[in-house]
PDB file of C-alpha atoms in Angstrom:
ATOM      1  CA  UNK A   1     -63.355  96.964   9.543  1.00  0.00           C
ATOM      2  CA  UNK A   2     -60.658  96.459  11.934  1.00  0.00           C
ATOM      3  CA  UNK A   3     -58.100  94.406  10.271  1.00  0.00           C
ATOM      4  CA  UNK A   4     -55.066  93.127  11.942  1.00  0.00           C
ATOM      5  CA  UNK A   5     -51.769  95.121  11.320  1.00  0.00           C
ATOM      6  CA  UNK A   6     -47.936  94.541  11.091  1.00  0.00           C
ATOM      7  CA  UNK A   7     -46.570  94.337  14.917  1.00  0.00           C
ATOM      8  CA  UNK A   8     -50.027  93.334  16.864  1.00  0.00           C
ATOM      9  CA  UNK A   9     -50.411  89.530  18.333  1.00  0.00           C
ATOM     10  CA  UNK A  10     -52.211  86.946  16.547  1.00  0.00           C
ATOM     11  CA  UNK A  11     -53.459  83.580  18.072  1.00  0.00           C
ATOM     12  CA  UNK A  12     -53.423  81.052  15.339  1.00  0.00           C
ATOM     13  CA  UNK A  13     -55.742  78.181  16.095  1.00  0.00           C
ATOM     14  CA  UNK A  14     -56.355  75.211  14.190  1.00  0.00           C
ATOM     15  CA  UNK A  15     -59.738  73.901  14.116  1.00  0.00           C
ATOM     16  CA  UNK A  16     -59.188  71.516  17.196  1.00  0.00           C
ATOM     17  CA  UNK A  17     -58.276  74.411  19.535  1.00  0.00           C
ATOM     18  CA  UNK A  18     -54.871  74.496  19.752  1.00  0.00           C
ATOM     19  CA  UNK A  19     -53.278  77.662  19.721  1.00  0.00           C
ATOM     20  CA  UNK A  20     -50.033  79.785  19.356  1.00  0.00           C
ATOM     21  CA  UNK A  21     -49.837  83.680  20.190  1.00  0.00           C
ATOM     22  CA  UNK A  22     -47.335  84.937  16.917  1.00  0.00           C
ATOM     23  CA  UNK A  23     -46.659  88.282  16.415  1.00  0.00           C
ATOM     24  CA  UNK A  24     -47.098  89.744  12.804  1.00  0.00           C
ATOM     25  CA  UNK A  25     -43.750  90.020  11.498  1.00  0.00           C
ATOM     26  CA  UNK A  26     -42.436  89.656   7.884  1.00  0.00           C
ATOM     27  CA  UNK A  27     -41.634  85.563   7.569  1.00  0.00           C
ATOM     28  CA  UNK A  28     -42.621  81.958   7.998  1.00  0.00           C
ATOM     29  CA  UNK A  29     -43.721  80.603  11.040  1.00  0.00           C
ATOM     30  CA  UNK A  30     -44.264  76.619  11.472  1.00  0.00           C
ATOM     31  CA  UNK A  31     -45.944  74.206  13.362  1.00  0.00           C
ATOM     32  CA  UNK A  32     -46.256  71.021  13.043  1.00  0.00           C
ATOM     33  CA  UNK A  33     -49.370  71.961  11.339  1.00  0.00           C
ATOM     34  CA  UNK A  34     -47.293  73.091   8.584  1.00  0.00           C
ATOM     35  CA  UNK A  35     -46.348  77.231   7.614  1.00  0.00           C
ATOM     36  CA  UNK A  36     -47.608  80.078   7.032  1.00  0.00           C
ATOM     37  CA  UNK A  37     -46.710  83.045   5.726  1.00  0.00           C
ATOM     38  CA  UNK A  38     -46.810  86.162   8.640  1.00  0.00           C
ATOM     39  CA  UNK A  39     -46.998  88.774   6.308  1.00  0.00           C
ATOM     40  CA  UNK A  40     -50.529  87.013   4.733  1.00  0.00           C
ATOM     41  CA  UNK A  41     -51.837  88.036   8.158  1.00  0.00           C
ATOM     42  CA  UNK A  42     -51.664  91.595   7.610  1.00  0.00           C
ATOM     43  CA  UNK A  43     -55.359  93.067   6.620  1.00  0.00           C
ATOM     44  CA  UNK A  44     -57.159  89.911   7.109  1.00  0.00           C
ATOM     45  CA  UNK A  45     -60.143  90.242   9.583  1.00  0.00           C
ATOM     46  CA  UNK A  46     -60.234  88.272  12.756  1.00  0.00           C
ATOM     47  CA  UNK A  47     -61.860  84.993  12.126  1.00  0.00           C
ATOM     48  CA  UNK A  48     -60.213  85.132   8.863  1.00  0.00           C
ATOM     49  CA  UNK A  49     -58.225  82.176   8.111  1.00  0.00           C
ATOM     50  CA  UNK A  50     -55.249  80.930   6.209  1.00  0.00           C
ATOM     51  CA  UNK A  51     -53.780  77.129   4.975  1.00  0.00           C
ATOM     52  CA  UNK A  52     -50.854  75.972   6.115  1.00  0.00           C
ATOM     53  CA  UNK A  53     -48.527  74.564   3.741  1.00  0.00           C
ATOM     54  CA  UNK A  54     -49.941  70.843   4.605  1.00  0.00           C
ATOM     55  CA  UNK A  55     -53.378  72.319   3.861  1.00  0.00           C
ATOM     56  CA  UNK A  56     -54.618  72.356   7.801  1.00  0.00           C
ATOM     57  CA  UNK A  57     -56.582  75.235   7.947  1.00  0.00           C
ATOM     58  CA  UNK A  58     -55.608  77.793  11.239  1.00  0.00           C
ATOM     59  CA  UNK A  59     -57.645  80.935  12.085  1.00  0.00           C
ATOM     60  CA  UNK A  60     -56.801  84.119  12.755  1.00  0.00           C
ATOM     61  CA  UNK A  61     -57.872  85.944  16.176  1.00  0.00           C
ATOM     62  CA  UNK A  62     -57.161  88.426  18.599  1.00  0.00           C
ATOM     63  CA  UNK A  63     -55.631  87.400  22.091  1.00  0.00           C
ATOM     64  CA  UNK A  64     -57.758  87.084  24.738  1.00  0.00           C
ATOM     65  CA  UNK A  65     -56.118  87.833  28.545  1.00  0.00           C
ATOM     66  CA  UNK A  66     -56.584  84.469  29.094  1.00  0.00           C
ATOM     67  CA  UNK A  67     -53.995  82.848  25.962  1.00  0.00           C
ATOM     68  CA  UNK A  68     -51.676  85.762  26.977  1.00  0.00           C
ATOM     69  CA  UNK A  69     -51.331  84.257  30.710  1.00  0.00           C
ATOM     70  CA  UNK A  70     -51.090  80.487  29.460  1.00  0.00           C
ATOM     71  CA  UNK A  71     -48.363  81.919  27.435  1.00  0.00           C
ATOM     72  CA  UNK A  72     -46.192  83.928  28.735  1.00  0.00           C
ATOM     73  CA  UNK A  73     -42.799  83.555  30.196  1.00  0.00           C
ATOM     74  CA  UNK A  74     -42.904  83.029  34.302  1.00  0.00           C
ATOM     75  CA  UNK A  75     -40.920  81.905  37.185  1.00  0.00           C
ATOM     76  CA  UNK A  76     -44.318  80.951  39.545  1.00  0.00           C
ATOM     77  CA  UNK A  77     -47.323  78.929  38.759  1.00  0.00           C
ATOM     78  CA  UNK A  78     -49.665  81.799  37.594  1.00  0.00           C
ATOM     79  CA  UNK A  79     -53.760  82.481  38.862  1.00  0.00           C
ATOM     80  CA  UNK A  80     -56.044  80.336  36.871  1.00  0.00           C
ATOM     81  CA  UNK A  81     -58.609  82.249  35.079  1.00  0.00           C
ATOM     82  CA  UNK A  82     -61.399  81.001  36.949  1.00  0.00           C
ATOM     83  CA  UNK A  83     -59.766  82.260  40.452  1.00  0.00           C
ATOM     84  CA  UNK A  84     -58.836  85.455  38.540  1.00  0.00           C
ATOM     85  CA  UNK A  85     -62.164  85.839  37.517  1.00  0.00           C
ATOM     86  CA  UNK A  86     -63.756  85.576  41.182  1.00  0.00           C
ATOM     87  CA  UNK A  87     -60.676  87.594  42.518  1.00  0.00           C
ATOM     88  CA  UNK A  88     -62.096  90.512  40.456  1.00  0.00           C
ATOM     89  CA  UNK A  89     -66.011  90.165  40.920  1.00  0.00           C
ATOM     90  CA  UNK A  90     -65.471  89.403  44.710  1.00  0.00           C
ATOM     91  CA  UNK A  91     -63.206  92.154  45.131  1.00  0.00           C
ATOM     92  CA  UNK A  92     -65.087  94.860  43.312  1.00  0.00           C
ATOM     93  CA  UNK A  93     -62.711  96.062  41.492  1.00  0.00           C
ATOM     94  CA  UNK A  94     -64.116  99.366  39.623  1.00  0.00           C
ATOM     95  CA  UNK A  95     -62.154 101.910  37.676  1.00  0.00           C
ATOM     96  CA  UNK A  96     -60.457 104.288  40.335  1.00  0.00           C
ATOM     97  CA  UNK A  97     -59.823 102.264  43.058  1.00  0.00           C
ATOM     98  CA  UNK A  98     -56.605 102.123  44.667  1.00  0.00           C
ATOM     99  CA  UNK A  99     -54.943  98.311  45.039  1.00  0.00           C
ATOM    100  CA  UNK A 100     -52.047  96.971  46.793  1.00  0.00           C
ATOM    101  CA  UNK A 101     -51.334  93.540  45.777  1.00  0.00           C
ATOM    102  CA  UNK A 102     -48.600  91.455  47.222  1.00  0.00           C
ATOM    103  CA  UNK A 103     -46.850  89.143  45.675  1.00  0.00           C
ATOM    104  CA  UNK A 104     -46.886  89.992  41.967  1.00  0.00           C
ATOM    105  CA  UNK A 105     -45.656  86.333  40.875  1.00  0.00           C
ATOM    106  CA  UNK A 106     -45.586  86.426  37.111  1.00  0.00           C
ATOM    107  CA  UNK A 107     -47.798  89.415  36.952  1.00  0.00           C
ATOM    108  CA  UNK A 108     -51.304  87.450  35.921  1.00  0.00           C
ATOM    109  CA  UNK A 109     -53.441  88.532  38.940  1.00  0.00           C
ATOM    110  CA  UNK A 110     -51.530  92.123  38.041  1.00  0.00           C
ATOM    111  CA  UNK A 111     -52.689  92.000  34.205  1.00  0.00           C
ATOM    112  CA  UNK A 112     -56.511  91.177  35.290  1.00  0.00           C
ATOM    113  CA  UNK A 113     -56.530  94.130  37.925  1.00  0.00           C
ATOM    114  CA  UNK A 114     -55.273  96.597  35.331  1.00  0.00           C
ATOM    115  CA  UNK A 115     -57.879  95.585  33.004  1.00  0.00           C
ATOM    116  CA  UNK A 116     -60.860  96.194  35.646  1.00  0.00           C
ATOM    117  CA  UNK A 117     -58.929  99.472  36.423  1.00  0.00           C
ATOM    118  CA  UNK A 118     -59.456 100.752  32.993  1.00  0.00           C
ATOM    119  CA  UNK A 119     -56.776 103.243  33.339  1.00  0.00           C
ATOM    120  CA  UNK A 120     -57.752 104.848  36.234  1.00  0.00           C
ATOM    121  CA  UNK A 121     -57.014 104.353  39.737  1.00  0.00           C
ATOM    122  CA  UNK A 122     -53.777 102.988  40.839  1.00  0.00           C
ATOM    123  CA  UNK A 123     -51.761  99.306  41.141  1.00  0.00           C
ATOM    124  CA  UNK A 124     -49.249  99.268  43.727  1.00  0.00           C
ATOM    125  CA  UNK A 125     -47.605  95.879  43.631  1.00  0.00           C
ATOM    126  CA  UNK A 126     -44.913  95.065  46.380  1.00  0.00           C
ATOM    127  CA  UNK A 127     -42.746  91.964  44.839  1.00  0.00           C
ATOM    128  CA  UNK A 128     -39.021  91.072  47.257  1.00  0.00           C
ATOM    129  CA  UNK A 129     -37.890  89.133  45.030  1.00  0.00           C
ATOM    130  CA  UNK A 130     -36.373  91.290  42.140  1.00  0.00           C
ATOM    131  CA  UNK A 131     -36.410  88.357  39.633  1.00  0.00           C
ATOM    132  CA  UNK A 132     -40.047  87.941  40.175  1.00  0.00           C
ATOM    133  CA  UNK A 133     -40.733  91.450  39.523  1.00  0.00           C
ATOM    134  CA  UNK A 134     -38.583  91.946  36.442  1.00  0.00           C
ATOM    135  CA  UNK A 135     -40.421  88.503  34.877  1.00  0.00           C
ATOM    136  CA  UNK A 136     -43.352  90.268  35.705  1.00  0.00           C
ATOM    137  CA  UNK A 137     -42.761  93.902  34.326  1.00  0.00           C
ATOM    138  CA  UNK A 138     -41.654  92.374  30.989  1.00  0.00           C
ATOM    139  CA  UNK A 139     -44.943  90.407  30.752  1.00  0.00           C
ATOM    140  CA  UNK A 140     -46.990  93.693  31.395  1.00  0.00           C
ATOM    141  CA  UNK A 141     -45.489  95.584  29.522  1.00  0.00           C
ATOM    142  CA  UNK A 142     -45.442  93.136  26.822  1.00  0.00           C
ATOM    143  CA  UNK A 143     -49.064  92.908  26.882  1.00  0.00           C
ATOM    144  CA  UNK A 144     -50.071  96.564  27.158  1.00  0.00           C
ATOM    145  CA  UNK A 145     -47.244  97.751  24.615  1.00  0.00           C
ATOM    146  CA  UNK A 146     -45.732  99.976  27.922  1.00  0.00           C
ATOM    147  CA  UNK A 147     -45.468 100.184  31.138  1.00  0.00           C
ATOM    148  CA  UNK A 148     -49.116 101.199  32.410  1.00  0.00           C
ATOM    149  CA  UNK A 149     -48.631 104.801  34.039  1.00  0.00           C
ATOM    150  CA  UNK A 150     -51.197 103.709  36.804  1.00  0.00           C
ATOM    151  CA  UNK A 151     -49.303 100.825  38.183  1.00  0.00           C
ATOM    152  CA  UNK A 152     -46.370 100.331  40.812  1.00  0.00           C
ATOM    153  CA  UNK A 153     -43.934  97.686  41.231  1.00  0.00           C
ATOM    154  CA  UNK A 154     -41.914  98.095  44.398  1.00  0.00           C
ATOM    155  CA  UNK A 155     -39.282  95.966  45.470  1.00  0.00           C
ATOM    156  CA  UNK A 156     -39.781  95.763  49.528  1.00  0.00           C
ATOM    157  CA  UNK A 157     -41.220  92.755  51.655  1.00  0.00           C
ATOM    158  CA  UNK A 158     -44.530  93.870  52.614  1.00  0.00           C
ATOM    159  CA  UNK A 159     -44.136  93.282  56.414  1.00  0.00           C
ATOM    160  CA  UNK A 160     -41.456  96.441  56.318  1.00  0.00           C
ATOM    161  CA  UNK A 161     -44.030  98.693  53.735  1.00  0.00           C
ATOM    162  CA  UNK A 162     -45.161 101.983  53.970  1.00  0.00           C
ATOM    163  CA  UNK A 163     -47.441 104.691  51.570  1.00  0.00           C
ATOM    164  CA  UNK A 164     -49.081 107.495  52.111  1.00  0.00           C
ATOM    165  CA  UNK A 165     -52.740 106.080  51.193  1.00  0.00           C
ATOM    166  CA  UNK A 166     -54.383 103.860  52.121  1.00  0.00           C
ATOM    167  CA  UNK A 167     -56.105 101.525  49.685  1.00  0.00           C
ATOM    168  CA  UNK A 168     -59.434 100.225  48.875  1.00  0.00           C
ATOM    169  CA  UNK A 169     -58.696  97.108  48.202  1.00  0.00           C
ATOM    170  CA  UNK A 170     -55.565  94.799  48.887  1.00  0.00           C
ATOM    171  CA  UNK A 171     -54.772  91.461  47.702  1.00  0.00           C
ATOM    172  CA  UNK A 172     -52.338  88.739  49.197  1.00  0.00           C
ATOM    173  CA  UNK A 173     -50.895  86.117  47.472  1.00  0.00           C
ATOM    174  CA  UNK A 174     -47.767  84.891  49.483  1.00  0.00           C
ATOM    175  CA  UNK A 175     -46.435  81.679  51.515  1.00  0.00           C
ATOM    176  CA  UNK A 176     -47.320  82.683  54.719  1.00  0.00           C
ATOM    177  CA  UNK A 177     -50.097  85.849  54.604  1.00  0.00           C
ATOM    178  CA  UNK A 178     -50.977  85.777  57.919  1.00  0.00           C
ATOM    179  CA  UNK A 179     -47.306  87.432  58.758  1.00  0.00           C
ATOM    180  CA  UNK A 180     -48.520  90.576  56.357  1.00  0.00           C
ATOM    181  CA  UNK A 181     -51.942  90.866  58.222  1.00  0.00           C
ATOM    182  CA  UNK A 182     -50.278  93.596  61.137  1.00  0.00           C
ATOM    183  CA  UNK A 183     -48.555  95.410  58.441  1.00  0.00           C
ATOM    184  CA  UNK A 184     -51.213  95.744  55.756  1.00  0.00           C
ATOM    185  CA  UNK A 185     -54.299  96.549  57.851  1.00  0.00           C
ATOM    186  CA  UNK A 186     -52.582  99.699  58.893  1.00  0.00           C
ATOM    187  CA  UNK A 187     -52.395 100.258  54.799  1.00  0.00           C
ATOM    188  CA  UNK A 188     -56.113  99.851  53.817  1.00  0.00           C
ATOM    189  CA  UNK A 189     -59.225 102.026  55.037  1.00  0.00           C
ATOM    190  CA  UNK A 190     -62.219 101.199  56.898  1.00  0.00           C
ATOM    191  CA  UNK A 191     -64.687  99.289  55.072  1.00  0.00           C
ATOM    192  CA  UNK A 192     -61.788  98.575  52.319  1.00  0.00           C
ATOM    193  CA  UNK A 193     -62.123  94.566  51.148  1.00  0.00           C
ATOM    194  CA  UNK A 194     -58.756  91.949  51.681  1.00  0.00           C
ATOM    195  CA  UNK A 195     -58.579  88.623  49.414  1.00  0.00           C
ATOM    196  CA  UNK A 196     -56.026  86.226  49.737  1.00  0.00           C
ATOM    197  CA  UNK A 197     -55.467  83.077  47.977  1.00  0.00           C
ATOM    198  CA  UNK A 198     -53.744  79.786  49.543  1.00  0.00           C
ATOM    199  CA  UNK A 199     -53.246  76.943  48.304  1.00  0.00           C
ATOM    200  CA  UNK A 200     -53.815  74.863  51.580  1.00  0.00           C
ATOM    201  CA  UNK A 201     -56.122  75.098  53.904  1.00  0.00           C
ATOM    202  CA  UNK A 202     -54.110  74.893  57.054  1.00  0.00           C
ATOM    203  CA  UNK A 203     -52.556  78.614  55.922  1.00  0.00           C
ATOM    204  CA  UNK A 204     -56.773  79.685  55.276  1.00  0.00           C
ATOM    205  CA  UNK A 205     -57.117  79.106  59.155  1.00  0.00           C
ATOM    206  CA  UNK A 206     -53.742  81.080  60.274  1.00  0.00           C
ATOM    207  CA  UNK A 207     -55.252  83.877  57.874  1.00  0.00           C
ATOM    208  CA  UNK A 208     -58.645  83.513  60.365  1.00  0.00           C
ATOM    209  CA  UNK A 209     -57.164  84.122  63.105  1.00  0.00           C
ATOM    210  CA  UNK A 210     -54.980  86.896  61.985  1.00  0.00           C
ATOM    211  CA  UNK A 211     -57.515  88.631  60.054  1.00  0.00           C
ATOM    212  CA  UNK A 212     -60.181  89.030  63.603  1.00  0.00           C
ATOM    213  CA  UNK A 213     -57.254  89.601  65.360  1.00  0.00           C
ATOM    214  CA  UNK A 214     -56.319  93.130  63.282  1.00  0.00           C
ATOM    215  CA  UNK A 215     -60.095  94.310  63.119  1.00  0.00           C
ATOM    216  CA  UNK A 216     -60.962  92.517  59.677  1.00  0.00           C
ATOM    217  CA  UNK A 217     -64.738  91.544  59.413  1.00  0.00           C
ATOM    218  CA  UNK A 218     -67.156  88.985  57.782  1.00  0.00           C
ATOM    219  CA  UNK A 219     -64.266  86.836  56.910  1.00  0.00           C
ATOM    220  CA  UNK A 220     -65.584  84.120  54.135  1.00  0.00           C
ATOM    221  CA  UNK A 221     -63.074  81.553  52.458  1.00  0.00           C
ATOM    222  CA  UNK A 222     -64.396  79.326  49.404  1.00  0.00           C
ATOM    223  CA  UNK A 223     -62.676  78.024  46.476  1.00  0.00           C
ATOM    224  CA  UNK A 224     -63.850  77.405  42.360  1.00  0.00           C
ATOM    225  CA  UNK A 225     -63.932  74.002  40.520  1.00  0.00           C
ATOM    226  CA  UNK A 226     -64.114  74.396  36.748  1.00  0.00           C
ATOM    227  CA  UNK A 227     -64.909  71.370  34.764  1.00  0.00           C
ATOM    228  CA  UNK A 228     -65.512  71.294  30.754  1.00  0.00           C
ATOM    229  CA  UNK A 229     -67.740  69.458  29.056  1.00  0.00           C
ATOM    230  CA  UNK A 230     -67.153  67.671  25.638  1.00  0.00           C
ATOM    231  CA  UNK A 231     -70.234  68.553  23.751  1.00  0.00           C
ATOM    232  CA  UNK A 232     -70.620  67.466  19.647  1.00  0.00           C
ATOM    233  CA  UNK A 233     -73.620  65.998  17.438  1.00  0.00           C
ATOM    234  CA  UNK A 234     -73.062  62.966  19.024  1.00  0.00           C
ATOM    235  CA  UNK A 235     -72.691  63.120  22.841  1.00  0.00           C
ATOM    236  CA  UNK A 236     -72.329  65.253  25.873  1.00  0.00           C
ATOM    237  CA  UNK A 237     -70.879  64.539  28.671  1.00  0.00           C
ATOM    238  CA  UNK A 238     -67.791  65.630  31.285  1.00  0.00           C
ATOM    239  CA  UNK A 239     -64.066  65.235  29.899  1.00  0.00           C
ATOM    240  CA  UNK A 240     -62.219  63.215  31.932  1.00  0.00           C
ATOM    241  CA  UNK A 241     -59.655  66.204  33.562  1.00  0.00           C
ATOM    242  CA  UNK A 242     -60.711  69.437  35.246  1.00  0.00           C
ATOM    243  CA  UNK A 243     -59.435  72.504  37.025  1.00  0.00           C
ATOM    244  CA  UNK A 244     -60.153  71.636  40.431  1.00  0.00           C
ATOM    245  CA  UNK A 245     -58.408  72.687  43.877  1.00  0.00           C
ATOM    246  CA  UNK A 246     -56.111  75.400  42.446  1.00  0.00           C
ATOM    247  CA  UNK A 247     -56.605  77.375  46.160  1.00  0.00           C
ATOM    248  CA  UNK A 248     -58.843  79.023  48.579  1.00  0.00           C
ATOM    249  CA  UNK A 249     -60.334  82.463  48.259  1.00  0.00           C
ATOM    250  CA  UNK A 250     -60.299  84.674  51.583  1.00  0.00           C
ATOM    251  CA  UNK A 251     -62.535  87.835  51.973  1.00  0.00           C
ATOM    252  CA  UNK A 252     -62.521  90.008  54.640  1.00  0.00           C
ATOM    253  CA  UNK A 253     -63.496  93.758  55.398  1.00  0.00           C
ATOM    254  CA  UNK A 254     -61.850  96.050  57.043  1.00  0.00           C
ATOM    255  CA  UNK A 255     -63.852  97.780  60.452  1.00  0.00           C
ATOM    256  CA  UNK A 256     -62.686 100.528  62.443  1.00  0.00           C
ATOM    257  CA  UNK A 257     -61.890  98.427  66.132  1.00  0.00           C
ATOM    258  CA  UNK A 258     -60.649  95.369  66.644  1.00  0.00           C
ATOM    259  CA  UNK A 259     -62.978  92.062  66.696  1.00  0.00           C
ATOM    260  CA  UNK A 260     -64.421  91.123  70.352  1.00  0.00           C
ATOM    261  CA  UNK A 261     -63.430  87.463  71.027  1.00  0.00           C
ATOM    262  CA  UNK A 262     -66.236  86.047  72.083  1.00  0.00           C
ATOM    263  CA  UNK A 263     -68.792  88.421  70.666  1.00  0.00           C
ATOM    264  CA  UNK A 264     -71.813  87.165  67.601  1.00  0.00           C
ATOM    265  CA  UNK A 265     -72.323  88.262  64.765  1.00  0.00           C
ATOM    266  CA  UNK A 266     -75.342  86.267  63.994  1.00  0.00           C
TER     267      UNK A 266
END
């Protein structure tokens, strides 16, 4: 039975959905749901649930990634879920790859890599603005309990980096990418996979003509809509709002020479 335990997060969430990530400390903590008592947390099972002083009832569960990113402290607007989500499928990120990611933001794209690396492998993330990568070493660290061993975070502007390796994978998300494309193809090996997300699509086509230009291959850009649906006994249908444009997704592969203007790949 794996019950929860003094010092681990709880996400309290009342029966409409709405939730708050506490951690399990002796006291109250309130809402305007009403209080409960932390301590009355400690050896329930998640799903459990307790009563609020007001009598609303709010269960007990585990984080998931996903209420850790929505609540934790950041300077940037973070990766939605669903882009994270692609970012790591369309990547193939597998436990011992090597990643350079550029920049780390608020750490959310750096928390969803370090998951899919299990442990293994290694996270280099180049940040050049120290503020950004403080925020974001607190919120890993936070979430893991420590500092991962297998991850990075170098202050440098990635157009002046160096390393040794080269990685399998490497990940833009910055203002202008296509002024990193010169310094990071020299970084990644042949047959290694780029992504890069922009919010416009005036910087996707820059990134185009960068990415043939530096000996990148089958270059594809799409982006994710999410919409919910509101689904009871009663009726089905859309909800009004939805995660739409958030930004667009660019893959490319790395190949040994440079592209052939002119040349078809068809």
């Amino acid at each position: 039975m794996n019950t929860f335990r003094w010092g681990e997060w709880v996400a309290l969430t009342s029966q409409k959905g709405r939730k708050w990530l506490v951690r399990i400390e002796e006291g109250p903590y309130s809402s305007h749901l009403g209080t409960i008592q932390m301590e009355d947390v400690v050896g329930k099972e998640e799903g459990d649930y307790l009563d609020t002083n007001k009598g609303a009832r709010m269960f007990l569960f585990r984080p998931t990634l996903e209420d850790y990113i929505f609540s934790m402290n950041r300077h940037t607007q973070i990766i939605y879920p669903k882009d994270l989500g692609a970012i790591i499928f369309y990547g193939d990120i597998q436990p011992g790859c090597t990643i350079l990611e550029s920049g780390i933001g608020s750490g959310a794209l750096s928390l969803a890599l370090l998951r899919a690396l299990c442990g293994t492998g290694r996270l280099i993330s180049v940040e050049k603005r120290p503020e950004f990568a403080r925020k974001a070493r607190e919120n890993i660290s936070k979430y893991f309990g420590a500092n991962p061993p297998n991850h990075d975070i170098i202050s440098a502007d990635i157009q002046d980096f160096h390393m040794n390796l080269k990685a399998d994978r490497i990940f833009l998300d910055l203002p202008e990418p296509w002024h990193a494309i010169a310094s990071v193809s020299r970084l990644i090996r042949h047959g290694g996979l780029l992504l890069s997300l922009s919010p416009n699509v005036g910087q996707v086509q820059m990134m185009f003509k960068e990415l043939k230009t530096h000996g990148f291959a089958n270059i594809t850009t799409f982006e994710l809509l999410k919409r919910d649906w509101m689904v009871d006994e009663r009726r089905a249908r859309p909800i009004d709002r939805m995660v739409a444009h958030t930004g667009f997704i660019t893959l490319a592969k790395r190949t040994p020479r440079l592209f052939i203007e002119g040349s078809s790949g068809e």
